[in-house]
Short mmCIF file of C-alpha atoms in Angstrom, two decimals:
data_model
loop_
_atom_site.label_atom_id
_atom_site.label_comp_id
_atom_site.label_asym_id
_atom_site.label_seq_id
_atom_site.Cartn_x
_atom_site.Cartn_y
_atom_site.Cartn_z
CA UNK A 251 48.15 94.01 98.83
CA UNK A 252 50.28 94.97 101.97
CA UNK A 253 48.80 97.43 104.27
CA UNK A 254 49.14 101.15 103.61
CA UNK A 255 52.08 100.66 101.54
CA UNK A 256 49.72 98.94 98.92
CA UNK A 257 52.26 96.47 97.84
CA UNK A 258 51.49 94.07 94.79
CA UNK A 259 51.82 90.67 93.83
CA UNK A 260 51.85 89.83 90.49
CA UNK A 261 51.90 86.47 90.68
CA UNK A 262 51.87 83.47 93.49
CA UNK A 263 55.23 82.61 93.76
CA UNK A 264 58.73 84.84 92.87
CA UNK A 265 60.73 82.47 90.23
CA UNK A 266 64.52 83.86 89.48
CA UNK A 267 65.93 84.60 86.36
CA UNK A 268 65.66 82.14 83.90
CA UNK A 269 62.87 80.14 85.73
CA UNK A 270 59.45 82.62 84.49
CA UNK A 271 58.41 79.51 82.90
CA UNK A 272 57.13 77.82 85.64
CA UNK A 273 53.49 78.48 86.46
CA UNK A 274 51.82 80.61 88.64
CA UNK A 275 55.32 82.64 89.45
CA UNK A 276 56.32 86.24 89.22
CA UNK A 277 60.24 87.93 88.14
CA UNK A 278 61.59 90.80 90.01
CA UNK A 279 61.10 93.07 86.95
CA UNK A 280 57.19 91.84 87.41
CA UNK A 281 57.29 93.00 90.62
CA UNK A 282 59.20 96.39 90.73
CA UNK A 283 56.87 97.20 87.23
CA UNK A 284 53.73 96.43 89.66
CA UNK A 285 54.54 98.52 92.45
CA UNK A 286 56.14 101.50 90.72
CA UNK A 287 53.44 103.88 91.34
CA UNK A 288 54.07 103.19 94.89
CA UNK A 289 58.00 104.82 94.81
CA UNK A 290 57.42 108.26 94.74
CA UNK A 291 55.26 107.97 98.08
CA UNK A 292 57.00 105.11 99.11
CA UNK A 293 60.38 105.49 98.05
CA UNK A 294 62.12 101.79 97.87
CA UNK A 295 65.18 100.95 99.28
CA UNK A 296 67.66 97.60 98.38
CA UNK A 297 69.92 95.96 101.12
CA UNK A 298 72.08 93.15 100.17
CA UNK A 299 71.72 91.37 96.46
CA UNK A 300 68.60 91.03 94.31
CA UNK A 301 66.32 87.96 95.42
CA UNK A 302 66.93 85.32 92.60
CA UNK A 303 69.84 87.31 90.60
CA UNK A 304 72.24 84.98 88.63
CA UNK A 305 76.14 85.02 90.17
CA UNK A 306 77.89 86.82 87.91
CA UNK A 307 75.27 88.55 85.96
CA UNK A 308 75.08 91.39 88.31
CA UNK A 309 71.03 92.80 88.48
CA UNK A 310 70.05 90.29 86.02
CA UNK A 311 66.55 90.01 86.86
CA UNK A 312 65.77 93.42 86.81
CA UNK A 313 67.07 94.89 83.38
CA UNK A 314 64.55 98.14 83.74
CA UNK A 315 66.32 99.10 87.24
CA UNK A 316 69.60 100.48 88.56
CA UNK A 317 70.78 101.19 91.97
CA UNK A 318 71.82 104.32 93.40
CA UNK A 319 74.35 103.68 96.82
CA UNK A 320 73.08 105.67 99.54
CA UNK A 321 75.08 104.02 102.61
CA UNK A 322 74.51 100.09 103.56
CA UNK A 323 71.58 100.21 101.62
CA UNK A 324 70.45 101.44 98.00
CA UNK A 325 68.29 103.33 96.14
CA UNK A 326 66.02 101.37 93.42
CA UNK A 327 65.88 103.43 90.15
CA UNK A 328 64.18 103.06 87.24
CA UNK A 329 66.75 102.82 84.04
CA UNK A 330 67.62 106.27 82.64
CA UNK A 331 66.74 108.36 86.05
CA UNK A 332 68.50 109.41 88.44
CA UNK A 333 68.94 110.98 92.08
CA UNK A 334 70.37 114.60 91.74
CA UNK A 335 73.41 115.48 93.22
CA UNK A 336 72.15 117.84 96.32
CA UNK A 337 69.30 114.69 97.07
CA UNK A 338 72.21 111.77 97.14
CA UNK A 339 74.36 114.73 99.42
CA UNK A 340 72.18 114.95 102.09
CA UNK A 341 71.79 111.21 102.47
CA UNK A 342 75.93 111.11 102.40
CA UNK A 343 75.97 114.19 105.37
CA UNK A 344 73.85 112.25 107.50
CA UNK A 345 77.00 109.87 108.10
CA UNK A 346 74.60 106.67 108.44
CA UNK A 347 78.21 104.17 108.55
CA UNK A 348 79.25 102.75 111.71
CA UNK A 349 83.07 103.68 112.66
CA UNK A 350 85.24 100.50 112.19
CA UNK A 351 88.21 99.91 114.35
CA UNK A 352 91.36 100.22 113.33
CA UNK A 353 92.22 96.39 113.93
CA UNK A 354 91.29 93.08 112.80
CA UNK A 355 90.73 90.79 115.16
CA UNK A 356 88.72 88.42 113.24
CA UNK A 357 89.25 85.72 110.46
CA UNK A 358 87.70 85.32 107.28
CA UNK A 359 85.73 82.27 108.52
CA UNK A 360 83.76 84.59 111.42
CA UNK A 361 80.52 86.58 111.15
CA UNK A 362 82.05 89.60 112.46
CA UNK A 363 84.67 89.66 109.21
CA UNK A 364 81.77 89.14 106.87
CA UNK A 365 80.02 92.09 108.73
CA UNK A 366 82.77 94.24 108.52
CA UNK A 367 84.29 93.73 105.18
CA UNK A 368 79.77 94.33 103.80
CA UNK A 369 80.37 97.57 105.51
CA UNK A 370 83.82 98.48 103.78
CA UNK A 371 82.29 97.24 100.62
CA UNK A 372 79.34 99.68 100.88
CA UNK A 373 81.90 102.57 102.14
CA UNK A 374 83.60 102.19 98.84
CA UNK A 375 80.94 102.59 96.38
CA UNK A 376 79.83 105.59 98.33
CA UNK A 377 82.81 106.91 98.19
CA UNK A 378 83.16 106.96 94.60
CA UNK A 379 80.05 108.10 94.00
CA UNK A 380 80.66 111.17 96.42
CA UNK A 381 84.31 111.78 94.52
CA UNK A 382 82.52 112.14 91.72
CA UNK A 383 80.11 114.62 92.77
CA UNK A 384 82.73 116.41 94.48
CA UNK A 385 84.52 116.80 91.30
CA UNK A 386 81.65 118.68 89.75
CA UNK A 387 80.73 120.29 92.72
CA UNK A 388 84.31 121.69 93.08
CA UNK A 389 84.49 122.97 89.64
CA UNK A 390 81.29 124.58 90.01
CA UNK A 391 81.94 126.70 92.94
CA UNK A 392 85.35 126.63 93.02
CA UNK A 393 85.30 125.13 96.43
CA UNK A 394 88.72 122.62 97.04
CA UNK A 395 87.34 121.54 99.69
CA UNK A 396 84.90 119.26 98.02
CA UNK A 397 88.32 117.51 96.86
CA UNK A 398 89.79 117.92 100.20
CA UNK A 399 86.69 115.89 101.85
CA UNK A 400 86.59 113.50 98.87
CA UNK A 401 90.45 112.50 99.30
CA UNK A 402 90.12 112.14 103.35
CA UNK A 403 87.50 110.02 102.97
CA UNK A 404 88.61 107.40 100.60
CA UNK A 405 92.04 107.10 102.14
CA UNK A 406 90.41 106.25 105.63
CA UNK A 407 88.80 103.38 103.66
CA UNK A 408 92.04 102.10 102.01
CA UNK A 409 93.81 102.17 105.36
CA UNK A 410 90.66 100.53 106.55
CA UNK A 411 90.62 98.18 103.48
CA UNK A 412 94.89 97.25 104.23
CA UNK A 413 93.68 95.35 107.07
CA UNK A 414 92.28 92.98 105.53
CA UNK A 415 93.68 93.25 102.02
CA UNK A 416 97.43 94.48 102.69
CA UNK A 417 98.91 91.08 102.52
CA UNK A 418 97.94 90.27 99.09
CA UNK A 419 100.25 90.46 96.07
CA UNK A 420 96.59 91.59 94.47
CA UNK A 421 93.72 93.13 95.38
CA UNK A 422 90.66 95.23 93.02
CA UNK A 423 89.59 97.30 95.78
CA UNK A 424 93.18 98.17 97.21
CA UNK A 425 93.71 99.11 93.21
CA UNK A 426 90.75 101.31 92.56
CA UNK A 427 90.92 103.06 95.68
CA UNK A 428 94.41 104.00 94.56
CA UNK A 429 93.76 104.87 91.47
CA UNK A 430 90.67 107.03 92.73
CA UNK A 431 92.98 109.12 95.15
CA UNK A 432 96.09 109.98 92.60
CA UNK A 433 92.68 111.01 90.19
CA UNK A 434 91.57 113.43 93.07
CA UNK A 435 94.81 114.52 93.27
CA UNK A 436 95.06 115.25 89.51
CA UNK A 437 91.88 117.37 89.80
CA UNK A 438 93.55 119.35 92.81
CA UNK A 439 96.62 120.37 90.63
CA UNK A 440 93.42 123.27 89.59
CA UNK A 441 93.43 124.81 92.38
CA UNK A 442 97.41 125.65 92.00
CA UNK A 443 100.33 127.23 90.23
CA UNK A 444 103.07 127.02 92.87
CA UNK A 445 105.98 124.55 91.30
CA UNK A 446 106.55 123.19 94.92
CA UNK A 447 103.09 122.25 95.44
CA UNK A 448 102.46 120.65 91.67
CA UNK A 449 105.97 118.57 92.52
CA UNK A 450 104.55 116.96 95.70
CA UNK A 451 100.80 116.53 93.87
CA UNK A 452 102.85 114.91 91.38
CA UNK A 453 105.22 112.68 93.42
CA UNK A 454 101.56 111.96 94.94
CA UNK A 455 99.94 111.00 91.64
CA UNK A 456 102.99 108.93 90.86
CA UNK A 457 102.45 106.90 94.65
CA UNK A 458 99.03 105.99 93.68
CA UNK A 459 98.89 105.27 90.54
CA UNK A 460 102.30 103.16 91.00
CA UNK A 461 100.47 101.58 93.35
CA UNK A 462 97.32 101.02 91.26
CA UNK A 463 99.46 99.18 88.57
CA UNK A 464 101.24 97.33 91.23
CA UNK A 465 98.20 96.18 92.68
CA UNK A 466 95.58 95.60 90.11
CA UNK A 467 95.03 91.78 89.19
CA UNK A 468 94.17 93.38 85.47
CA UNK A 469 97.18 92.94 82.91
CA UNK A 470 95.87 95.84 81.20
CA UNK A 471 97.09 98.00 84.41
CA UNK A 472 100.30 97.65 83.16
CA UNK A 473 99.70 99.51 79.62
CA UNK A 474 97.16 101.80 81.16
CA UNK A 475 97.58 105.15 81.37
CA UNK A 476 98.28 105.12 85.25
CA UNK A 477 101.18 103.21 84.04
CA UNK A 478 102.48 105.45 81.46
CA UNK A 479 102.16 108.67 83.34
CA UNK A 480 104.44 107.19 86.59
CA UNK A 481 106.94 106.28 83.58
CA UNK A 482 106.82 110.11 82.78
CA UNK A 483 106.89 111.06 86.28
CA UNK A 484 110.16 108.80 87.31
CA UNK A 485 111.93 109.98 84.09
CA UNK A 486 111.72 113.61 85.27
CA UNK A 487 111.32 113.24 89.15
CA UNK A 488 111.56 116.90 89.52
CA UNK A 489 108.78 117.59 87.41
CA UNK A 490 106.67 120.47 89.07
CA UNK A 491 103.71 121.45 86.37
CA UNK A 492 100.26 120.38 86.45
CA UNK A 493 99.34 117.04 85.03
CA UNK A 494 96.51 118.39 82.85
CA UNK A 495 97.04 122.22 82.24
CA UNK A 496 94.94 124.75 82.75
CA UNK A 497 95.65 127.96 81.43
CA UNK A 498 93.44 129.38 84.30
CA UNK A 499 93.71 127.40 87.74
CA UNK A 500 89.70 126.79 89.03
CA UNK A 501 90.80 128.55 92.42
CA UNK A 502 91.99 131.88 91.01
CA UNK A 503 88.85 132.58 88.91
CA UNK A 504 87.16 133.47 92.34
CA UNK A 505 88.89 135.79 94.41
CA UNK A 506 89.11 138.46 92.02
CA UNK A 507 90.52 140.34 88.40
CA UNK A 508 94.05 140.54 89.84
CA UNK A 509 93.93 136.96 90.19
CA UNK A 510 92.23 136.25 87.23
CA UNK A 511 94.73 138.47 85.08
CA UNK A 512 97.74 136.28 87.17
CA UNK A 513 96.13 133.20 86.43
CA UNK A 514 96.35 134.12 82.57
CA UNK A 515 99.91 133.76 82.66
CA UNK A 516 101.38 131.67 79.72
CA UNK A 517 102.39 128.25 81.00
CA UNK A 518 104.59 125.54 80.27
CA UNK A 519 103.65 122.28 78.50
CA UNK A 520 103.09 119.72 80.04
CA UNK A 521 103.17 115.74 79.57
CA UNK A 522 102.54 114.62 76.11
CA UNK A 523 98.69 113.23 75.74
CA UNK A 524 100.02 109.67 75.78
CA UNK A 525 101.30 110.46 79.70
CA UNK A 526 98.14 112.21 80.49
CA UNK A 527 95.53 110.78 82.07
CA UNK A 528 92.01 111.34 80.99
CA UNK A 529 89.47 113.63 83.20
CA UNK A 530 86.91 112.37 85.20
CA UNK A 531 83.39 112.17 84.43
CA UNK A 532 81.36 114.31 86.09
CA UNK A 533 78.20 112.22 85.98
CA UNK A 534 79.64 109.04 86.75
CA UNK A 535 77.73 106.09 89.07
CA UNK A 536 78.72 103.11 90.00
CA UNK A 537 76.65 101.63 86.97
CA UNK A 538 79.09 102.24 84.92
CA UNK A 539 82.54 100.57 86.08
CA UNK A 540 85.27 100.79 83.97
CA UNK A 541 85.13 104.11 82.66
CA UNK A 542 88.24 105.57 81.96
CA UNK A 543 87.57 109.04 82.85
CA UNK A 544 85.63 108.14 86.19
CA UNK A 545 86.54 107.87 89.76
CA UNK A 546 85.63 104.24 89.85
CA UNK A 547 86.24 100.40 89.95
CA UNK A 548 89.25 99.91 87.41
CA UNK A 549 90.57 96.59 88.22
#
């Protein structure tokens, strides 16, 4: 054991995936199951990649864990738990990311690039993870703001990310932080019934997920529904209805009965289902990439 943090062994030596055979030798899943009792006191923290994880296989040695982003490091989890919302937001209001510069003075062959482009990396995934929780959190108290944060945030990292990535014909995190911004947007079109401000969110939904398609080294991008909806979009340009309807708009069902009684108002129809894009999850992490109705990883 180590000191007061009672850390445990299981074994002599720490053999990767694949290699438990060899004697006297200890996996990662050994280890995390031996010191367990030790997170709640001692709660444990993961910078960089799992010691001995297979390329490719990402957290292959540890198949009871997950990771939760917190900022250049993560949270270890056990499988099936996770950190609740208000917990992971005060670790995201403490700002813990150092401010890049708006240049890029460096090539990809110098220390400094690597550094920079780890702490881009790291800025992405917690900036899905807070999009997501800003969705809920927005529908929940009605507060746009959560969406306003959300959006200002991830487009400092693409313009951040163009730096680096602009010049390519594709990129997957140019791609996804596209398609996570014209998915914010989509969520905002709640908070409004004004045709002149739906037309803009819409032109704006049309820019990123354009872009998204564009961008995304996927061929599925291109029969997505990003795709089909900015096919909607450019055959009626003027288009100035919410992408997803809502027969009551989130930010009306606050102030008061007139508003509510306003906000009951018949409305129009909107694009058919094939155009529309699907919602967003409101417990999504970045465990699960992929998912269609997430703010997350799509390429």
């Amino acid at each position: 054991k180590m000191g007061p943090w009672g850390i445990v062994f299981p074994n002599h030596f720490h053999a990767p995936p694949g290699h438990s055979h060899i004697p006297d030798t200890y996996s990662m899943e050994q280890f995390l199951a031996a010191n367990s009792k030790q997170f709640k006191k001692h709660p444990l923290f993961k910078a960089g990649a799992w010691l001995g994880d297979v390329q490719g296989l990402r957290d292959s040695g540890v198949p009871s864990w997950h990771i939760v982003p917190v900022g250049l490091v993560a949270k270890v989890m056990r499988k099936g738990k996770e950190m609740s919302n208000d917990d992971w937001l005060k670790w995201y209001n403490k700002k813990l990311f150092p401010r890049e510069p708006n240049y890029f003075r460096f090539d990809d062959a110098a220390w400094e690039w690597l550094m920079r482009r780890i702490v881009l990396e790291w800025r992405a995934k917690v900036g899905f993870k807070y999009s997501n929780i800003a969705v809920e959190k927005a529908q929940a108290t009605g507060d746009v703001a959560f969406l306003t944060n959300a959006a200002a945030d991830m487009q400092d990292i693409l313009n951040l990310e163009m730096l680096p990535e602009g010049k390519k014909d594709k990129s997957y995190i140019l791609a996804d932080l596209h398609n996570a911004l014209g998915m914010i947007v989509v969520h905002r079109q709640d908070w409004t019934d004004k045709p002149e401000e739906l037309k803009e969110m819409n032109q704006q939904i049309r820019h990123h997920f354009s872009e998204f398609t564009r961008l995304s080294p996927s061929a599925t991008a291109l029969s997505g529904q990003e795709a089909s909806l900015v096919k909607f979009i450019d055959s009626q340009p003027g288009y100035a209805k919410a992408i997803v309807p809502r027969e009551t708009p989130r930010s009306l069902l606050h102030p008061g009965p007139e508003s509510f009684k306003q906000a009951n108002a018949p409305r129009d129809s909107a694009p058919s289902e094939a155009h529309q894009p699907e919602r967003i999850q409101q417990q999504a992490t970045h465990e699960t990439p992929n998912a269609d109705k997430t703010i997350e990883k799509r390429g």
